[in-house]
Short mmCIF file of C-alpha atoms in Angstrom, two decimals:
data_model
loop_
_atom_site.label_atom_id
_atom_site.label_comp_id
_atom_site.label_asym_id
_atom_site.label_seq_id
_atom_site.Cartn_x
_atom_site.Cartn_y
_atom_site.Cartn_z
CA MET J 1 140.77 46.42 30.61
CA ALA J 2 142.36 49.79 31.35
CA ASP J 3 146.06 49.53 32.16
CA ILE J 4 146.53 51.77 35.18
CA LYS J 5 150.30 51.72 34.64
CA LYS J 6 149.77 53.70 31.43
CA LEU J 7 147.66 56.30 33.19
CA LEU J 8 149.52 56.98 36.43
CA LYS J 9 153.09 56.93 37.67
CA ILE J 10 154.92 57.59 40.91
CA ALA J 11 157.31 60.56 40.91
CA ASP J 12 158.92 62.00 44.04
CA GLY J 13 156.67 59.79 46.12
CA ARG J 14 153.49 61.28 44.61
CA ILE J 15 151.02 60.09 42.00
CA LYS J 16 151.33 61.80 38.65
CA VAL J 17 148.78 61.55 35.85
CA THR J 18 150.54 60.77 32.58
CA ASN J 19 147.56 61.52 30.32
CA ARG J 20 144.45 63.29 31.63
CA ASN J 21 142.29 62.50 28.62
CA SER J 22 143.13 58.81 28.79
CA LEU J 23 142.41 58.80 32.52
CA ARG J 24 139.00 60.38 31.94
CA ASP J 25 138.27 57.82 29.23
CA SER J 26 139.27 54.96 31.54
CA ILE J 27 137.85 56.11 34.86
CA ASP J 28 134.47 54.35 34.39
CA GLU J 29 136.26 51.03 34.19
CA LEU J 30 138.75 51.79 36.97
CA ILE J 31 136.18 52.82 39.56
CA HIS J 32 133.95 49.86 38.69
CA ARG J 33 136.90 47.53 39.11
CA ALA J 34 137.77 49.16 42.44
CA VAL J 35 134.26 49.01 43.91
CA PHE J 36 133.55 45.41 42.91
CA SER J 37 136.98 43.82 43.28
CA GLN J 38 136.90 40.69 45.45
CA ASP J 39 140.49 41.38 46.48
CA ASP J 40 140.45 43.76 49.47
CA SER J 41 144.06 44.73 48.85
CA GLU J 42 143.40 45.64 45.23
CA LYS J 43 140.21 47.47 46.20
CA SER J 44 142.00 49.62 48.79
CA GLY J 45 144.93 50.29 46.48
CA LEU J 46 142.72 51.36 43.57
CA PHE J 47 140.62 53.64 45.79
CA THR J 48 143.79 55.33 47.01
CA LEU J 49 145.20 55.77 43.50
CA ILE J 50 141.93 57.23 42.22
CA ILE J 51 141.78 59.74 45.10
CA GLU J 52 145.38 60.77 44.51
CA ALA J 53 144.76 61.03 40.76
CA ALA J 54 141.77 63.29 41.39
CA LYS J 55 143.91 65.58 43.52
CA GLU J 56 146.48 65.68 40.75
CA THR J 57 143.79 66.72 38.24
CA GLY J 58 142.58 69.53 40.51
CA ALA J 59 139.66 68.01 42.47
CA ILE J 60 140.85 68.61 46.03
CA PRO J 61 139.19 67.13 49.15
CA SER J 62 138.74 70.22 51.34
CA SER J 63 137.31 71.68 54.53
CA ILE J 64 134.57 74.29 54.29
CA GLN J 65 135.68 75.71 57.67
CA ARG J 66 137.06 79.05 56.49
CA PHE J 67 134.01 79.72 54.36
CA TYR J 68 131.78 79.05 57.36
CA GLU J 69 133.96 81.31 59.49
CA GLY J 70 133.34 84.00 56.89
CA MET J 71 129.60 83.39 57.17
CA GLY J 72 129.91 83.70 60.94
CA SER J 73 131.65 87.06 60.63
CA GLY J 74 129.15 88.36 58.07
CA ARG J 75 131.62 88.40 55.19
CA TYR J 76 129.58 85.87 53.21
CA SER J 77 125.79 85.72 53.31
CA GLY J 78 122.63 85.25 51.28
CA PHE J 79 122.87 81.56 50.45
CA THR J 80 122.37 78.11 51.98
CA VAL J 81 124.85 75.31 51.27
CA PRO J 82 123.23 72.04 50.07
CA ALA J 83 124.71 68.90 51.61
CA ILE J 84 123.76 65.94 49.43
CA ASN J 85 123.61 62.33 50.63
CA ILE J 86 123.99 59.83 47.78
CA ARG J 87 122.67 56.39 48.65
CA GLY J 88 122.70 54.66 45.29
CA LEU J 89 124.04 55.06 41.75
CA THR J 90 126.68 57.13 43.54
CA TYR J 91 129.12 57.49 40.65
CA ASP J 92 126.41 58.56 38.22
CA VAL J 93 124.68 60.92 40.67
CA ALA J 94 127.97 62.54 41.69
CA GLY J 95 128.71 63.06 38.00
CA ALA J 96 125.33 64.75 37.54
CA ILE J 97 126.09 67.07 40.46
CA PHE J 98 129.51 67.99 39.11
CA ARG J 99 128.13 68.64 35.63
CA LYS J 100 125.49 70.99 36.96
CA ALA J 101 127.97 72.65 39.34
CA LYS J 102 130.34 73.37 36.45
CA GLU J 103 127.52 74.70 34.30
CA MET J 104 126.26 77.03 37.05
CA SER J 105 129.67 77.89 38.57
CA VAL J 106 128.69 76.40 41.93
CA GLY J 107 131.38 75.87 44.55
CA ALA J 108 129.28 75.75 47.73
CA PHE J 109 127.98 72.17 47.83
CA ILE J 110 128.79 69.13 49.93
CA PHE J 111 128.79 65.37 49.38
CA GLU J 112 127.95 63.49 52.55
CA ILE J 113 127.09 60.10 53.97
CA ALA J 114 125.67 59.32 57.40
CA ARG J 115 126.73 56.64 59.85
CA SER J 116 123.56 54.66 59.16
CA GLU J 117 123.89 55.05 55.38
CA ILE J 118 127.44 53.72 55.42
CA GLY J 119 125.95 50.49 56.71
CA TYR J 120 122.87 49.92 54.60
CA THR J 121 124.29 51.32 51.34
CA MET J 122 127.52 49.36 51.84
CA GLN J 123 129.74 52.37 51.16
CA ARG J 124 132.64 52.77 53.58
CA PRO J 125 134.20 56.27 53.64
CA LEU J 126 137.19 55.33 51.44
CA GLU J 127 134.87 53.96 48.76
CA TYR J 128 132.53 56.95 48.93
CA SER J 129 135.46 59.35 48.65
CA ALA J 130 136.98 57.48 45.70
CA VAL J 131 133.66 57.18 43.84
CA VAL J 132 132.84 60.88 44.22
CA LEU J 133 136.34 61.91 43.18
CA ALA J 134 136.28 59.50 40.25
CA ALA J 135 133.16 61.34 39.08
CA ALA J 136 135.09 64.61 39.43
CA ILE J 137 137.81 63.21 37.16
CA LYS J 138 135.20 62.05 34.64
CA GLU J 139 133.50 65.46 34.53
CA GLY J 140 136.70 67.51 34.59
CA PHE J 141 135.73 69.27 37.83
CA GLU J 142 138.47 71.34 39.45
CA GLY J 143 138.35 73.02 42.83
CA PRO J 144 137.54 72.14 46.45
CA VAL J 145 135.42 69.03 46.95
CA PHE J 146 133.70 68.87 50.33
CA LEU J 147 133.25 65.34 51.68
CA GLN J 148 131.28 65.18 54.91
CA GLY J 149 130.52 62.61 57.58
CA ASP J 150 126.84 63.29 58.22
CA HIS J 151 125.08 62.29 61.44
CA PHE J 152 128.05 60.58 63.07
CA GLN J 153 125.43 59.80 65.63
CA VAL J 154 125.54 58.33 69.10
CA THR J 155 123.22 55.33 69.38
CA ALA J 156 121.43 56.09 72.65
CA LYS J 157 120.82 52.51 73.80
CA ARG J 158 124.37 51.42 73.06
CA PHE J 159 125.72 54.48 74.83
CA THR J 160 123.54 53.83 77.88
CA ASP J 161 124.62 50.18 78.03
CA GLN J 162 128.31 50.62 77.14
CA PRO J 163 129.28 54.29 76.83
CA GLU J 164 133.00 53.68 76.32
CA LYS J 165 132.41 51.08 73.61
CA GLU J 166 130.00 53.36 71.73
CA THR J 167 132.39 56.30 72.02
CA ASP J 168 135.28 54.16 70.77
CA TYR J 169 133.19 53.13 67.76
CA LEU J 170 132.58 56.77 66.90
CA ARG J 171 136.26 57.55 67.29
CA GLY J 172 137.07 54.72 64.90
CA LEU J 173 134.52 55.95 62.38
CA ILE J 174 135.87 59.51 62.63
CA LYS J 175 139.43 58.30 62.03
CA GLU J 176 138.32 56.16 59.09
CA ALA J 177 136.53 59.14 57.55
CA ILE J 178 139.47 61.52 58.02
CA ASP J 179 141.85 58.93 56.55
CA ALA J 180 139.51 58.89 53.52
CA GLU J 181 139.83 62.71 53.32
CA PHE J 182 136.46 63.64 54.78
CA TYR J 183 137.40 67.06 56.14
CA ASN J 184 133.89 67.93 57.31
CA ILE J 185 132.24 65.94 60.12
CA ASP J 186 128.91 66.38 61.87
CA ILE J 187 128.74 64.96 65.38
CA ASP J 188 125.26 64.11 66.59
CA ALA J 189 125.03 63.44 70.31
CA SER J 190 121.53 64.94 70.52
CA THR J 191 120.27 61.38 71.04
CA ILE J 192 121.63 61.40 74.61
CA VAL J 193 120.05 64.69 75.72
CA ASP J 194 118.54 63.87 79.13
CA LEU J 195 115.12 65.48 79.39
CA SER J 196 114.64 64.10 82.92
CA LYS J 197 117.04 66.72 84.27
CA GLY J 198 115.71 69.93 85.75
CA SER J 199 117.53 72.65 83.79
CA VAL J 200 118.06 72.90 80.05
CA LYS J 201 121.82 73.02 80.52
CA GLU J 202 121.74 69.82 82.58
CA GLN J 203 119.61 68.23 79.85
CA GLN J 204 122.15 69.20 77.18
CA ALA J 205 125.20 68.29 79.28
CA PRO J 206 125.71 64.74 77.94
CA ASN J 207 125.37 66.15 74.41
CA TYR J 208 127.83 69.02 74.67
CA THR J 209 130.31 67.08 76.78
CA LEU J 210 130.61 64.24 74.27
CA THR J 211 130.53 66.62 71.29
CA ALA J 212 133.44 68.54 72.83
CA ALA J 213 135.39 65.33 73.49
CA LEU J 214 134.92 64.13 69.90
CA THR J 215 135.79 67.58 68.54
CA SER J 216 139.04 67.44 70.50
CA TYR J 217 139.73 64.02 69.01
CA ILE J 218 139.11 65.37 65.50
CA ARG J 219 141.61 68.18 66.11
CA GLU J 220 144.24 65.57 67.05
CA LEU J 221 143.81 63.84 63.69
CA GLU J 222 143.82 66.87 61.40
CA PRO J 223 146.36 66.82 58.58
CA GLU J 224 148.74 69.77 58.37
CA GLY J 225 147.04 72.83 56.87
CA ILE J 226 143.49 71.53 57.42
CA THR J 227 140.98 72.66 60.04
CA ILE J 228 138.13 70.18 59.81
CA SER J 229 134.69 71.77 59.81
CA THR J 230 132.78 70.19 62.67
CA GLY J 231 129.09 70.46 63.47
CA GLY J 232 126.99 69.76 66.55
CA GLU J 233 123.30 69.07 67.02
CA ILE J 234 120.89 70.14 69.76
CA GLY J 235 117.62 68.41 68.83
CA GLU J 236 117.05 65.01 67.32
CA ILE J 237 115.37 65.33 63.92
CA GLY J 238 111.76 64.28 64.14
CA GLY J 239 111.39 65.46 67.74
CA ARG J 240 110.08 68.72 69.12
CA ASN J 241 111.36 72.02 67.79
CA SER J 242 114.58 73.47 69.16
CA THR J 243 114.66 76.62 71.28
CA VAL J 244 117.08 79.50 71.80
CA GLU J 245 117.52 78.38 75.40
CA GLU J 246 118.66 74.94 74.23
CA LEU J 247 120.99 76.48 71.65
CA LYS J 248 122.66 78.71 74.22
CA ALA J 249 122.85 75.96 76.84
CA PHE J 250 124.56 73.65 74.37
CA LEU J 251 126.99 76.23 72.96
CA ASP J 252 127.92 77.66 76.37
CA GLY J 253 128.47 74.19 77.77
CA PHE J 254 130.42 73.13 74.69
CA ARG J 255 132.75 76.12 75.01
CA GLU J 256 133.32 75.39 78.70
CA SER J 257 134.08 71.73 77.91
CA LEU J 258 136.43 72.32 74.98
CA ASN J 259 140.03 73.40 75.44
CA ASN J 260 139.88 77.12 74.62
CA LYS J 261 142.95 76.76 72.40
CA LEU J 262 141.04 74.49 70.03
CA VAL J 263 138.74 75.50 67.18
CA GLY J 264 135.13 74.69 68.00
CA ILE J 265 132.17 73.79 65.82
CA SER J 266 131.26 75.82 62.74
CA LYS J 267 127.49 75.15 62.64
CA ILE J 268 124.63 73.75 64.70
CA SER J 269 121.89 71.37 63.56
CA VAL J 270 118.43 72.12 64.92
CA GLN J 271 114.89 70.76 64.70
CA THR J 272 112.21 72.95 63.17
CA GLY J 273 109.48 70.50 62.19
CA THR J 274 110.94 68.12 59.60
CA THR J 275 111.38 64.35 59.66
CA HIS J 276 114.01 62.34 57.83
CA GLY J 277 112.41 61.00 54.67
CA GLY J 278 109.19 62.90 55.27
CA VAL J 279 105.92 61.58 56.69
CA VAL J 280 104.29 59.00 54.42
CA LEU J 281 100.53 58.77 54.17
CA PRO J 282 98.77 55.39 53.81
CA ASP J 283 98.59 55.76 50.02
CA GLY J 284 102.34 56.27 49.79
CA THR J 285 102.22 60.02 49.18
CA LEU J 286 104.04 62.49 51.42
CA ALA J 287 102.27 64.63 53.97
CA LYS J 288 102.85 68.37 53.76
CA VAL J 289 105.27 69.58 56.39
CA LYS J 290 104.94 72.91 58.12
CA ILE J 291 108.46 74.03 58.93
CA ASP J 292 109.01 76.71 61.56
CA PHE J 293 111.08 79.20 59.58
CA GLU J 294 110.89 81.87 62.25
CA THR J 295 112.57 79.53 64.73
CA LEU J 296 115.18 78.72 62.09
CA ARG J 297 115.82 82.43 61.51
CA THR J 298 116.12 83.16 65.23
CA LEU J 299 118.44 80.22 65.94
CA SER J 300 120.67 81.09 62.96
CA ASP J 301 120.88 84.73 64.08
CA VAL J 302 121.86 83.79 67.63
CA ALA J 303 124.39 81.21 66.43
CA ARG J 304 126.06 83.78 64.17
CA LYS J 305 125.86 86.99 66.16
CA GLU J 306 126.58 85.62 69.62
CA TYR J 307 128.82 82.63 68.86
CA GLY J 308 130.40 83.32 65.44
CA LEU J 309 129.00 80.16 63.84
CA SER J 310 127.87 80.05 60.21
CA GLY J 311 124.29 79.51 61.37
CA ALA J 312 121.79 76.71 61.87
CA VAL J 313 121.60 73.53 59.81
CA GLN J 314 118.31 72.03 58.61
CA HIS J 315 118.02 68.25 58.20
CA GLY J 316 115.28 66.29 56.48
CA ALA J 317 114.64 68.95 53.83
CA SER J 318 114.72 67.11 50.50
CA THR J 319 111.03 66.18 50.49
CA LEU J 320 109.80 69.71 51.22
CA PRO J 321 107.76 71.49 48.51
CA GLU J 322 109.71 73.67 46.08
CA GLU J 323 108.34 76.91 47.47
CA ALA J 324 109.90 76.16 50.86
CA PHE J 325 113.50 76.21 49.65
CA SER J 326 113.66 79.96 49.00
CA LYS J 327 113.05 80.45 52.72
CA PHE J 328 116.36 78.92 53.71
CA PRO J 329 118.63 81.68 52.33
CA GLU J 330 116.11 84.27 53.55
CA THR J 331 116.31 82.96 57.12
CA GLY J 332 120.10 82.72 57.13
CA THR J 333 120.19 78.92 57.26
CA ALA J 334 123.82 77.89 56.77
CA GLU J 335 123.31 74.39 55.38
CA ILE J 336 120.54 71.96 54.51
CA HIS J 337 120.79 68.19 54.23
CA LEU J 338 119.14 66.48 51.27
CA ALA J 339 118.79 62.74 50.68
CA THR J 340 115.40 61.07 50.34
CA GLY J 341 114.09 63.31 47.56
CA PHE J 342 116.91 62.16 45.26
CA GLN J 343 116.31 58.54 46.25
CA ASN J 344 112.66 59.00 45.31
CA ILE J 345 113.61 60.31 41.87
CA ILE J 346 115.75 57.21 41.28
CA TYR J 347 113.08 54.73 42.37
CA ASP J 348 110.11 56.49 40.79
CA ASN J 349 111.53 57.48 37.40
CA PRO J 350 109.56 55.64 34.68
CA SER J 351 112.75 54.40 33.04
CA LEU J 352 113.60 52.12 36.00
CA PRO J 353 112.50 48.61 34.96
CA LEU J 354 109.44 47.53 36.94
CA ASN J 355 110.70 43.97 37.32
CA PHE J 356 113.96 45.20 38.88
CA LYS J 357 112.11 47.45 41.32
CA GLU J 358 109.71 44.65 42.24
CA GLU J 359 112.63 42.30 42.83
CA ILE J 360 114.15 44.81 45.27
CA TYR J 361 110.82 45.33 47.03
CA GLU J 362 110.26 41.58 47.36
CA SER J 363 113.70 41.19 48.92
CA LEU J 364 113.05 44.06 51.35
CA ASN J 365 109.71 42.56 52.34
CA LYS J 366 111.49 39.37 53.36
CA GLU J 367 114.60 40.89 54.90
CA PHE J 368 113.06 43.71 56.94
CA ILE J 369 109.58 42.44 57.75
CA LYS J 370 110.34 42.81 61.48
CA GLU J 371 110.68 46.57 60.94
CA ARG J 372 107.10 46.84 59.73
CA LYS J 373 105.10 48.91 62.20
CA GLU J 374 101.59 48.03 63.21
CA GLY J 375 99.05 49.66 60.93
CA GLN J 376 101.51 50.45 58.12
CA THR J 377 100.20 49.99 54.59
CA ASP J 378 102.36 48.20 52.02
CA GLU J 379 103.18 51.59 50.48
CA GLN J 380 104.25 53.09 53.80
CA PHE J 381 106.42 50.11 54.67
CA ILE J 382 108.21 49.99 51.32
CA TYR J 383 108.79 53.73 51.37
CA SER J 384 110.37 53.45 54.82
CA VAL J 385 112.79 50.63 53.89
CA ARG J 386 113.58 51.05 50.20
CA LYS J 387 116.69 53.06 51.04
CA LYS J 388 118.08 49.68 52.13
CA GLY J 389 117.73 48.32 48.62
CA PHE J 390 120.84 50.12 47.39
CA GLY J 391 123.52 48.15 49.25
CA PRO J 392 122.57 44.52 48.51
CA PHE J 393 121.78 45.40 44.87
CA LYS J 394 124.68 47.81 44.39
CA LYS J 395 126.24 46.05 41.40
CA ARG J 396 122.87 45.62 39.71
CA TRP J 397 122.16 49.34 40.13
CA TRP J 398 125.63 50.24 38.87
CA ASP J 399 125.34 47.99 35.79
CA LEU J 400 121.99 49.37 34.62
CA SER J 401 122.18 50.45 30.99
CA GLN J 402 122.70 54.05 29.96
CA GLU J 403 119.27 53.88 28.32
CA ILE J 404 117.82 53.46 31.81
CA LYS J 405 120.22 55.79 33.64
CA ILE J 406 120.09 58.82 31.34
CA PRO J 407 116.42 59.74 32.05
CA ILE J 408 117.07 59.32 35.79
CA MET J 409 120.15 61.51 35.67
CA THR J 410 118.35 64.09 33.54
CA GLU J 411 115.61 64.37 36.17
CA LEU J 412 118.23 64.61 38.93
CA GLU J 413 120.18 67.28 37.06
CA ASN J 414 117.01 69.32 36.71
CA ARG J 415 116.47 68.99 40.45
CA PHE J 416 120.05 70.00 41.24
CA GLU J 417 119.69 73.00 38.93
CA LEU J 418 116.54 74.08 40.75
CA LEU J 419 118.13 73.65 44.19
CA PHE J 420 121.38 75.41 43.29
CA ASP J 421 119.38 78.32 41.93
CA ILE J 422 116.81 78.63 44.72
CA LEU J 423 119.45 78.19 47.47
CA LYS J 424 121.45 81.02 45.86
CA VAL J 425 124.70 79.07 45.46
CA THR J 426 125.12 79.78 41.75
CA ASN J 427 128.35 81.67 40.97
CA THR J 428 129.92 80.69 44.31
CA LYS J 429 132.89 78.86 42.82
CA ASN J 430 135.22 81.85 43.01
CA ILE J 431 133.96 82.78 46.48
CA ILE J 432 134.65 79.26 47.75
CA GLU J 433 138.11 79.14 46.21
CA GLU J 434 138.92 82.54 47.70
CA ALA J 435 137.66 81.50 51.13
CA VAL J 436 139.06 77.99 51.54
CA GLY J 437 141.97 77.92 49.10
CA THR J 438 143.28 74.58 47.90
CA VAL J 439 145.29 72.69 50.48
CA THR J 440 146.32 69.36 49.01
CA VAL J 441 147.07 66.86 51.77
CA LYS J 442 150.22 64.92 50.97
CA LYS J 443 149.87 61.25 51.81
CA GLU J 444 152.39 58.44 51.92
CA LEU J 445 151.32 55.93 49.28
CA PRO J 446 150.56 52.55 50.89
CA ASP J 447 152.30 49.48 49.54
CA VAL J 448 149.01 48.13 48.16
CA ALA J 449 148.77 51.18 45.90
CA ARG J 450 152.43 51.09 44.87
CA ARG J 451 152.17 47.44 43.85
CA LEU J 452 149.44 48.26 41.32
CA LEU J 453 151.88 50.52 39.50
#
């Protein structure tokens, strides 16, 4: 077992790495021990030490805010930032991303996890942060690392029944994420848009009012030297397409609701025809999606030119055909969110043992049978719930042999290479470092971390 006392030490109240090569050689074991420790105190302490060690080796949790401000002013343009949700095999997948980013000199990419994913993948923000940054240590990645809270979403029914309780939950989640050094957070209150109201601004009022209140809360929690990049959303993904009128109503109302001394949002998520996970046909294949790129172009233009934002954000994009991705930089899309396509690669790669996959599917059939919709085929049902097979089987996924993992990671790396290239983010490492700098947040080491050393 790796002796962490031989790898790290405390000097002047900060973590110092005593031997980088030894740390890289030992990080597999350390992060595994941290994730699967049955001792919550040890788990928390190890996560903290790994995050601090990553910062010491040059992988710095950062905000993309200043880069997005540069996009809003026209200084930076011509590319779309991929925001990648990792639901399973997180350490291995993050390593694949870092390897490809180093090879292609990519700096403009984001690791994210949504409110819902935190639950069903069993990855709290501190764990997700530590696992991603452990992968950065392993791969020798240096530079800003963007960790993002994706879809920190208001649950409409809970908000209707108990608005204060639901808002308090979101505040708690935001604080937990910031404490874990997520310096990019997307607020999604589009779920409480009230279409029964007469005017578009009245419809968007619950959305922009709560988004402004949560943005204000985020500003209260910011560490010194960090302006957290915050996003809003005007149309729930999977619903009808967003309009310029909705965009303006939201952004005007948001500005009126937010203290004018505070920094606002840096981007706006819109709906242009996609659905999270794609639409599954009865045979288990994905239906072709027709995305409204002209709407995306128009909304991005208005967001930039009239409000100084980086542009529009596209969700539910990972299952689109390859030819669609070149359209995102062309239309000025600031950011796209990618998740299910990578999950599909993991589940469908031939190297994944069939008996393991069938065991997961059998468990999901029992556990989530109440979620099966009338008329769904077996293929449609499994496709809709297999994302929930990562959390309960997390250790089994993690402990798969390298013989199994390598073909999966090779396929993923090829996909990341394609996306980085087609989204035009190759050779953005220097641009990112110039734009955002490297602000290392100094943290007081908790006693649980000190005791391990």
